[in-house]
């Protein structure tokens, strides 16, 4: 399983776009990039995932570089409720099923 | 109609006791998990079951024994509780292929005193 590197913490102003980076330079061709978040005292919540192409859903957009060695999660209009720890995960092997790193603690400020 | 539900949400117990945390999912998923999140907030996989069969068993003390009576349930039984077992335990489930989304429960806060 590819390892991921994320900044420990980030701040974002309410209403602005939050761009959360993730490096996964050892990713292999069949590994997906997943993003989850954990709001304080709650269970982790799925946000989005992708393989090669950029993806967008009602929560966020995922931009994956052409070489797939890094990606960015974009929350287009961050709200105070988006304050959470965001986890970037790459996986395909069942034995490494959804292993979480330290994540990025995003704080959205008024 | 919570998708993945765990009980109890909070549990305070003394060292040496035996306790169980129950988990049920109503999503029709065939894979279920237990994760542990310790005081440092690292979320670590403990077990996974697929169709009632143990798939992943991390280096967890054998005091921890998962039991899956059916596809919709995965209970976690802990014997001889120790202080270090204090953590939040999350149950989760997934349907089908490894790449599919995992849905988590709200967690069970275990405090051993």
PDB file of C-alpha atoms in Angstrom:
ATOM      1  CA  UNK A   1       0.000   0.000   0.000  1.00  0.00           C
ATOM      2  CA  UNK A   2       1.256   3.446  -0.889  1.00  0.00           C
ATOM      3  CA  UNK A   3       1.974   5.765   1.985  1.00  0.00           C
ATOM      4  CA  UNK A   4       0.499   9.224   2.071  1.00  0.00           C
ATOM      5  CA  UNK A   5       1.845  12.496   3.402  1.00  0.00           C
ATOM      6  CA  UNK A   6      -0.463  15.288   4.492  1.00  0.00           C
ATOM      7  CA  UNK A   7       0.115  18.561   6.341  1.00  0.00           C
ATOM      8  CA  UNK A   8      -0.659  18.278  10.012  1.00  0.00           C
ATOM      9  CA  UNK A   9      -3.024  21.225  10.074  1.00  0.00           C
ATOM     10  CA  UNK A  10      -4.535  23.945   7.911  1.00  0.00           C
ATOM     11  CA  UNK A  11      -6.802  26.929   8.397  1.00  0.00           C
ATOM     12  CA  UNK A  12      -9.389  28.237   6.006  1.00  0.00           C
ATOM     13  CA  UNK A  13     -11.713  31.248   6.098  1.00  0.00           C
ATOM     14  CA  UNK A  14     -15.407  30.515   6.039  1.00  0.00           C
ATOM     15  CA  UNK A  15     -16.840  30.772   2.543  1.00  0.00           C
ATOM     16  CA  UNK A  16     -13.471  30.294   0.894  1.00  0.00           C
ATOM     17  CA  UNK A  17     -12.255  27.197  -0.887  1.00  0.00           C
ATOM     18  CA  UNK A  18     -10.282  24.767   1.232  1.00  0.00           C
ATOM     19  CA  UNK A  19      -7.535  22.966  -0.688  1.00  0.00           C
ATOM     20  CA  UNK A  20      -6.101  19.968   1.123  1.00  0.00           C
ATOM     21  CA  UNK A  21      -3.008  18.395  -0.445  1.00  0.00           C
ATOM     22  CA  UNK A  22      -1.857  14.799  -0.258  1.00  0.00           C
ATOM     23  CA  UNK A  23       1.362  13.246  -1.543  1.00  0.00           C
ATOM     24  CA  UNK A  24       1.377   9.589  -2.538  1.00  0.00           C
ATOM     25  CA  UNK A  25       4.514   9.325  -4.634  1.00  0.00           C
ATOM     26  CA  UNK A  26       4.721   5.504  -4.429  1.00  0.00           C
ATOM     27  CA  UNK A  27       1.173   4.876  -5.589  1.00  0.00           C
ATOM     28  CA  UNK A  28       0.756   1.977  -7.997  1.00  0.00           C
ATOM     29  CA  UNK A  29      -1.412   1.906 -11.076  1.00  0.00           C
ATOM     30  CA  UNK A  30      -4.362   0.085  -9.542  1.00  0.00           C
ATOM     31  CA  UNK A  31      -4.551   1.963  -6.246  1.00  0.00           C
ATOM     32  CA  UNK A  32      -7.388   4.361  -5.660  1.00  0.00           C
ATOM     33  CA  UNK A  33      -7.137   7.621  -3.754  1.00  0.00           C
ATOM     34  CA  UNK A  34      -9.781   7.989  -1.062  1.00  0.00           C
ATOM     35  CA  UNK A  35     -10.690  10.898   1.164  1.00  0.00           C
ATOM     36  CA  UNK A  36     -12.521  10.565   4.439  1.00  0.00           C
ATOM     37  CA  UNK A  37     -13.092  13.064   7.213  1.00  0.00           C
ATOM     38  CA  UNK A  38     -13.760  12.783  10.903  1.00  0.00           C
ATOM     39  CA  UNK A  39     -15.683  15.514  12.631  1.00  0.00           C
ATOM     40  CA  UNK A  40     -15.019  15.665  16.345  1.00  0.00           C
ATOM     41  CA  UNK A  41     -16.492  12.733  18.266  1.00  0.00           C
ATOM     42  CA  UNK A  42     -18.067  11.190  15.160  1.00  0.00           C
ATOM     43  CA  UNK A  43     -17.240   8.232  12.981  1.00  0.00           C
ATOM     44  CA  UNK A  44     -15.212   8.833   9.794  1.00  0.00           C
ATOM     45  CA  UNK A  45     -17.276   9.912   6.809  1.00  0.00           C
ATOM     46  CA  UNK A  46     -16.600   9.122   3.174  1.00  0.00           C
ATOM     47  CA  UNK A  47     -16.058  12.171   0.966  1.00  0.00           C
ATOM     48  CA  UNK A  48     -14.813  11.126  -2.466  1.00  0.00           C
ATOM     49  CA  UNK A  49     -12.458   8.792  -4.287  1.00  0.00           C
ATOM     50  CA  UNK A  50     -10.765   8.511  -7.682  1.00  0.00           C
ATOM     51  CA  UNK A  51      -8.262   6.578  -9.732  1.00  0.00           C
ATOM     52  CA  UNK A  52      -6.938   8.797 -12.507  1.00  0.00           C
ATOM     53  CA  UNK A  53      -9.511  11.356 -13.482  1.00  0.00           C
ATOM     54  CA  UNK A  54     -10.662  14.324 -11.463  1.00  0.00           C
ATOM     55  CA  UNK A  55     -13.864  13.688  -9.596  1.00  0.00           C
ATOM     56  CA  UNK A  56     -16.607  15.903  -8.213  1.00  0.00           C
ATOM     57  CA  UNK A  57     -19.604  15.218  -6.036  1.00  0.00           C
ATOM     58  CA  UNK A  58     -21.930  17.231  -3.840  1.00  0.00           C
ATOM     59  CA  UNK A  59     -19.346  17.460  -1.088  1.00  0.00           C
ATOM     60  CA  UNK A  60     -16.033  18.102  -2.801  1.00  0.00           C
ATOM     61  CA  UNK A  61     -13.772  17.849  -5.809  1.00  0.00           C
ATOM     62  CA  UNK A  62     -10.727  15.626  -6.129  1.00  0.00           C
ATOM     63  CA  UNK A  63      -7.886  16.699  -8.375  1.00  0.00           C
ATOM     64  CA  UNK A  64      -5.288  14.001  -9.140  1.00  0.00           C
ATOM     65  CA  UNK A  65      -2.075  14.969 -10.895  1.00  0.00           C
ATOM     66  CA  UNK A  66      -1.289  13.332 -14.194  1.00  0.00           C
ATOM     67  CA  UNK A  67       1.526  11.263 -12.690  1.00  0.00           C
ATOM     68  CA  UNK A  68      -0.820  10.354  -9.811  1.00  0.00           C
ATOM     69  CA  UNK A  69       1.833  11.138  -7.241  1.00  0.00           C
ATOM     70  CA  UNK A  70      -0.286  13.722  -5.495  1.00  0.00           C
ATOM     71  CA  UNK A  71      -3.856  14.885  -5.167  1.00  0.00           C
ATOM     72  CA  UNK A  72      -5.856  17.774  -3.763  1.00  0.00           C
ATOM     73  CA  UNK A  73      -9.218  17.695  -2.085  1.00  0.00           C
ATOM     74  CA  UNK A  74     -11.187  20.877  -2.676  1.00  0.00           C
ATOM     75  CA  UNK A  75     -14.092  22.009  -0.517  1.00  0.00           C
ATOM     76  CA  UNK A  76     -15.396  24.833  -2.711  1.00  0.00           C
ATOM     77  CA  UNK A  77     -17.112  26.918  -0.039  1.00  0.00           C
ATOM     78  CA  UNK A  78     -15.935  25.866   3.393  1.00  0.00           C
ATOM     79  CA  UNK A  79     -18.310  26.245   6.315  1.00  0.00           C
ATOM     80  CA  UNK A  80     -17.693  26.026  10.045  1.00  0.00           C
ATOM     81  CA  UNK A  81     -19.161  22.517   9.938  1.00  0.00           C
ATOM     82  CA  UNK A  82     -16.327  21.401   7.665  1.00  0.00           C
ATOM     83  CA  UNK A  83     -13.894  21.699  10.567  1.00  0.00           C
ATOM     84  CA  UNK A  84     -12.584  18.143  10.886  1.00  0.00           C
ATOM     85  CA  UNK A  85      -9.607  15.853  10.369  1.00  0.00           C
ATOM     86  CA  UNK A  86      -9.296  14.905   6.700  1.00  0.00           C
ATOM     87  CA  UNK A  87      -7.684  11.609   5.757  1.00  0.00           C
ATOM     88  CA  UNK A  88      -6.147  10.776   2.398  1.00  0.00           C
ATOM     89  CA  UNK A  89      -5.827   7.026   1.833  1.00  0.00           C
ATOM     90  CA  UNK A  90      -4.589   4.949  -1.079  1.00  0.00           C
ATOM     91  CA  UNK A  91      -5.413   1.246  -1.175  1.00  0.00           C
ATOM     92  CA  UNK A  92      -6.198  -1.802  -3.174  1.00  0.00           C
ATOM     93  CA  UNK A  93      -4.898  -4.754  -1.205  1.00  0.00           C
ATOM     94  CA  UNK A  94      -7.435  -6.366   1.088  1.00  0.00           C
ATOM     95  CA  UNK A  95      -4.806  -6.861   3.756  1.00  0.00           C
ATOM     96  CA  UNK A  96      -4.267  -3.141   3.894  1.00  0.00           C
ATOM     97  CA  UNK A  97      -7.904  -2.338   3.796  1.00  0.00           C
ATOM     98  CA  UNK A  98      -8.532   1.294   4.665  1.00  0.00           C
ATOM     99  CA  UNK A  99      -5.610   2.153   6.913  1.00  0.00           C
ATOM    100  CA  UNK A 100      -5.703   5.693   8.206  1.00  0.00           C
ATOM    101  CA  UNK A 101      -2.746   8.016   8.684  1.00  0.00           C
ATOM    102  CA  UNK A 102      -2.633  11.086  10.885  1.00  0.00           C
ATOM    103  CA  UNK A 103      -4.618  13.228   8.459  1.00  0.00           C
ATOM    104  CA  UNK A 104      -4.903  17.015   8.203  1.00  0.00           C
ATOM    105  CA  UNK A 105      -6.780  18.926  10.849  1.00  0.00           C
ATOM    106  CA  UNK A 106      -8.734  21.594   8.956  1.00  0.00           C
ATOM    107  CA  UNK A 107     -10.063  24.503  10.967  1.00  0.00           C
ATOM    108  CA  UNK A 108     -12.570  26.752   9.238  1.00  0.00           C
ATOM    109  CA  UNK A 109     -12.621  30.174  10.842  1.00  0.00           C
ATOM    110  CA  UNK A 110     -15.376  32.804  10.709  1.00  0.00           C
TER     111      UNK A 110
ATOM    112  CA  UNK B   1     -32.699   4.085  10.685  1.00  0.00           C
ATOM    113  CA  UNK B   2     -28.963   4.431  11.386  1.00  0.00           C
ATOM    114  CA  UNK B   3     -26.925   2.493   8.840  1.00  0.00           C
ATOM    115  CA  UNK B   4     -24.208   1.238  11.227  1.00  0.00           C
ATOM    116  CA  UNK B   5     -25.198   1.273  14.858  1.00  0.00           C
ATOM    117  CA  UNK B   6     -23.104   0.448  17.901  1.00  0.00           C
ATOM    118  CA  UNK B   7     -24.060  -0.148  21.500  1.00  0.00           C
ATOM    119  CA  UNK B   8     -23.230   1.022  24.034  1.00  0.00           C
ATOM    120  CA  UNK B   9     -22.069   4.492  23.056  1.00  0.00           C
ATOM    121  CA  UNK B  10     -20.343   4.986  26.389  1.00  0.00           C
ATOM    122  CA  UNK B  11     -18.932   2.340  28.695  1.00  0.00           C
ATOM    123  CA  UNK B  12     -16.977   2.824  31.902  1.00  0.00           C
ATOM    124  CA  UNK B  13     -15.708  -0.332  33.546  1.00  0.00           C
ATOM    125  CA  UNK B  14     -13.078  -1.589  35.924  1.00  0.00           C
ATOM    126  CA  UNK B  15      -9.853  -3.344  35.057  1.00  0.00           C
ATOM    127  CA  UNK B  16     -10.197  -7.086  34.785  1.00  0.00           C
ATOM    128  CA  UNK B  17     -13.824  -7.032  33.685  1.00  0.00           C
ATOM    129  CA  UNK B  18     -15.152  -8.613  30.496  1.00  0.00           C
ATOM    130  CA  UNK B  19     -17.285  -6.458  28.224  1.00  0.00           C
ATOM    131  CA  UNK B  20     -18.873  -6.568  24.782  1.00  0.00           C
ATOM    132  CA  UNK B  21     -19.649  -3.926  22.192  1.00  0.00           C
ATOM    133  CA  UNK B  22     -22.327  -4.750  19.672  1.00  0.00           C
ATOM    134  CA  UNK B  23     -22.539  -3.618  16.078  1.00  0.00           C
ATOM    135  CA  UNK B  24     -25.299  -3.960  13.544  1.00  0.00           C
ATOM    136  CA  UNK B  25     -25.557  -2.705   9.976  1.00  0.00           C
ATOM    137  CA  UNK B  26     -28.775  -2.514   7.992  1.00  0.00           C
ATOM    138  CA  UNK B  27     -27.113  -1.795   4.653  1.00  0.00           C
ATOM    139  CA  UNK B  28     -26.949  -5.390   3.494  1.00  0.00           C
ATOM    140  CA  UNK B  29     -23.150  -5.217   3.365  1.00  0.00           C
ATOM    141  CA  UNK B  30     -21.033  -8.349   3.419  1.00  0.00           C
ATOM    142  CA  UNK B  31     -17.891  -6.982   5.076  1.00  0.00           C
ATOM    143  CA  UNK B  32     -17.675  -5.523   8.569  1.00  0.00           C
ATOM    144  CA  UNK B  33     -14.799  -4.059  10.557  1.00  0.00           C
ATOM    145  CA  UNK B  34     -13.662  -2.985  13.973  1.00  0.00           C
ATOM    146  CA  UNK B  35     -11.314  -0.033  14.318  1.00  0.00           C
ATOM    147  CA  UNK B  36      -9.699   1.401  17.448  1.00  0.00           C
ATOM    148  CA  UNK B  37      -8.923   5.082  17.926  1.00  0.00           C
ATOM    149  CA  UNK B  38      -6.658   5.749  20.871  1.00  0.00           C
ATOM    150  CA  UNK B  39      -5.939   8.951  22.781  1.00  0.00           C
ATOM    151  CA  UNK B  40      -3.500  10.069  20.097  1.00  0.00           C
ATOM    152  CA  UNK B  41      -6.363   9.907  17.609  1.00  0.00           C
ATOM    153  CA  UNK B  42      -4.776   7.318  15.351  1.00  0.00           C
ATOM    154  CA  UNK B  43      -7.445   5.149  13.779  1.00  0.00           C
ATOM    155  CA  UNK B  44      -6.238   1.550  13.461  1.00  0.00           C
ATOM    156  CA  UNK B  45      -7.933  -1.416  11.891  1.00  0.00           C
ATOM    157  CA  UNK B  46      -8.368  -4.377  14.233  1.00  0.00           C
ATOM    158  CA  UNK B  47     -10.494  -6.952  12.417  1.00  0.00           C
ATOM    159  CA  UNK B  48     -12.497  -7.410   9.283  1.00  0.00           C
ATOM    160  CA  UNK B  49     -15.067 -10.066   8.486  1.00  0.00           C
ATOM    161  CA  UNK B  50     -16.463 -10.977   5.096  1.00  0.00           C
ATOM    162  CA  UNK B  51     -19.616 -13.076   5.059  1.00  0.00           C
ATOM    163  CA  UNK B  52     -18.930 -14.077   8.664  1.00  0.00           C
ATOM    164  CA  UNK B  53     -15.365 -15.157   7.833  1.00  0.00           C
ATOM    165  CA  UNK B  54     -12.375 -13.487   9.485  1.00  0.00           C
ATOM    166  CA  UNK B  55     -10.293 -11.701   6.834  1.00  0.00           C
ATOM    167  CA  UNK B  56      -8.042  -9.305   8.717  1.00  0.00           C
ATOM    168  CA  UNK B  57      -6.742  -9.906  12.212  1.00  0.00           C
ATOM    169  CA  UNK B  58      -4.164  -7.334  13.129  1.00  0.00           C
ATOM    170  CA  UNK B  59      -1.729  -7.741  16.008  1.00  0.00           C
ATOM    171  CA  UNK B  60      -4.462  -7.413  18.555  1.00  0.00           C
ATOM    172  CA  UNK B  61      -4.219  -9.186  21.934  1.00  0.00           C
ATOM    173  CA  UNK B  62      -6.237 -12.375  22.023  1.00  0.00           C
ATOM    174  CA  UNK B  63      -8.263 -10.826  24.832  1.00  0.00           C
ATOM    175  CA  UNK B  64     -10.153  -9.228  21.938  1.00  0.00           C
ATOM    176  CA  UNK B  65     -12.470 -11.662  20.192  1.00  0.00           C
ATOM    177  CA  UNK B  66     -14.805 -10.609  17.403  1.00  0.00           C
ATOM    178  CA  UNK B  67     -17.930 -12.623  16.831  1.00  0.00           C
ATOM    179  CA  UNK B  68     -20.126 -12.488  13.757  1.00  0.00           C
ATOM    180  CA  UNK B  69     -23.407 -14.349  14.275  1.00  0.00           C
ATOM    181  CA  UNK B  70     -24.600 -13.236  10.851  1.00  0.00           C
ATOM    182  CA  UNK B  71     -23.641 -10.853   8.063  1.00  0.00           C
ATOM    183  CA  UNK B  72     -25.403  -7.932   9.681  1.00  0.00           C
ATOM    184  CA  UNK B  73     -23.689  -8.180  13.070  1.00  0.00           C
ATOM    185  CA  UNK B  74     -20.112  -8.042  14.294  1.00  0.00           C
ATOM    186  CA  UNK B  75     -19.686  -7.913  18.040  1.00  0.00           C
ATOM    187  CA  UNK B  76     -16.454  -7.235  19.893  1.00  0.00           C
ATOM    188  CA  UNK B  77     -15.836  -9.040  23.147  1.00  0.00           C
ATOM    189  CA  UNK B  78     -12.968  -7.963  25.365  1.00  0.00           C
ATOM    190  CA  UNK B  79     -11.722 -10.097  28.241  1.00  0.00           C
ATOM    191  CA  UNK B  80      -9.694  -8.969  31.247  1.00  0.00           C
ATOM    192  CA  UNK B  81      -9.869  -5.294  30.370  1.00  0.00           C
ATOM    193  CA  UNK B  82      -6.728  -3.221  30.869  1.00  0.00           C
ATOM    194  CA  UNK B  83      -6.201   0.517  31.221  1.00  0.00           C
ATOM    195  CA  UNK B  84      -4.647   0.623  27.754  1.00  0.00           C
ATOM    196  CA  UNK B  85      -7.871  -0.638  26.228  1.00  0.00           C
ATOM    197  CA  UNK B  86      -9.452   2.745  26.868  1.00  0.00           C
ATOM    198  CA  UNK B  87     -10.261   4.123  23.439  1.00  0.00           C
ATOM    199  CA  UNK B  88     -13.029   4.767  20.984  1.00  0.00           C
ATOM    200  CA  UNK B  89     -14.020   1.676  19.033  1.00  0.00           C
ATOM    201  CA  UNK B  90     -15.609   2.117  15.620  1.00  0.00           C
ATOM    202  CA  UNK B  91     -17.555  -0.476  13.729  1.00  0.00           C
ATOM    203  CA  UNK B  92     -17.791  -0.155   9.958  1.00  0.00           C
ATOM    204  CA  UNK B  93     -19.131  -2.000   6.950  1.00  0.00           C
ATOM    205  CA  UNK B  94     -18.595  -2.235   3.207  1.00  0.00           C
ATOM    206  CA  UNK B  95     -20.321  -3.965   0.331  1.00  0.00           C
ATOM    207  CA  UNK B  96     -18.568  -5.976  -2.317  1.00  0.00           C
ATOM    208  CA  UNK B  97     -15.270  -4.977  -3.834  1.00  0.00           C
ATOM    209  CA  UNK B  98     -12.351  -3.641  -1.865  1.00  0.00           C
ATOM    210  CA  UNK B  99     -12.693  -0.230  -3.469  1.00  0.00           C
ATOM    211  CA  UNK B 100     -16.190   0.398  -2.253  1.00  0.00           C
ATOM    212  CA  UNK B 101     -17.030   2.990   0.357  1.00  0.00           C
ATOM    213  CA  UNK B 102     -16.782   2.070   4.022  1.00  0.00           C
ATOM    214  CA  UNK B 103     -19.491   3.317   6.329  1.00  0.00           C
ATOM    215  CA  UNK B 104     -18.647   3.898   9.969  1.00  0.00           C
ATOM    216  CA  UNK B 105     -20.713   3.823  13.095  1.00  0.00           C
ATOM    217  CA  UNK B 106     -20.650   6.639  15.613  1.00  0.00           C
ATOM    218  CA  UNK B 107     -18.210   4.935  17.936  1.00  0.00           C
ATOM    219  CA  UNK B 108     -18.228   3.386  21.398  1.00  0.00           C
ATOM    220  CA  UNK B 109     -16.258   5.232  24.072  1.00  0.00           C
ATOM    221  CA  UNK B 110     -14.650   2.702  26.387  1.00  0.00           C
ATOM    222  CA  UNK B 111     -12.996   3.894  29.586  1.00  0.00           C
ATOM    223  CA  UNK B 112     -11.244   1.390  31.813  1.00  0.00           C
ATOM    224  CA  UNK B 113     -10.602   2.572  35.365  1.00  0.00           C
TER     225      UNK B 113
END
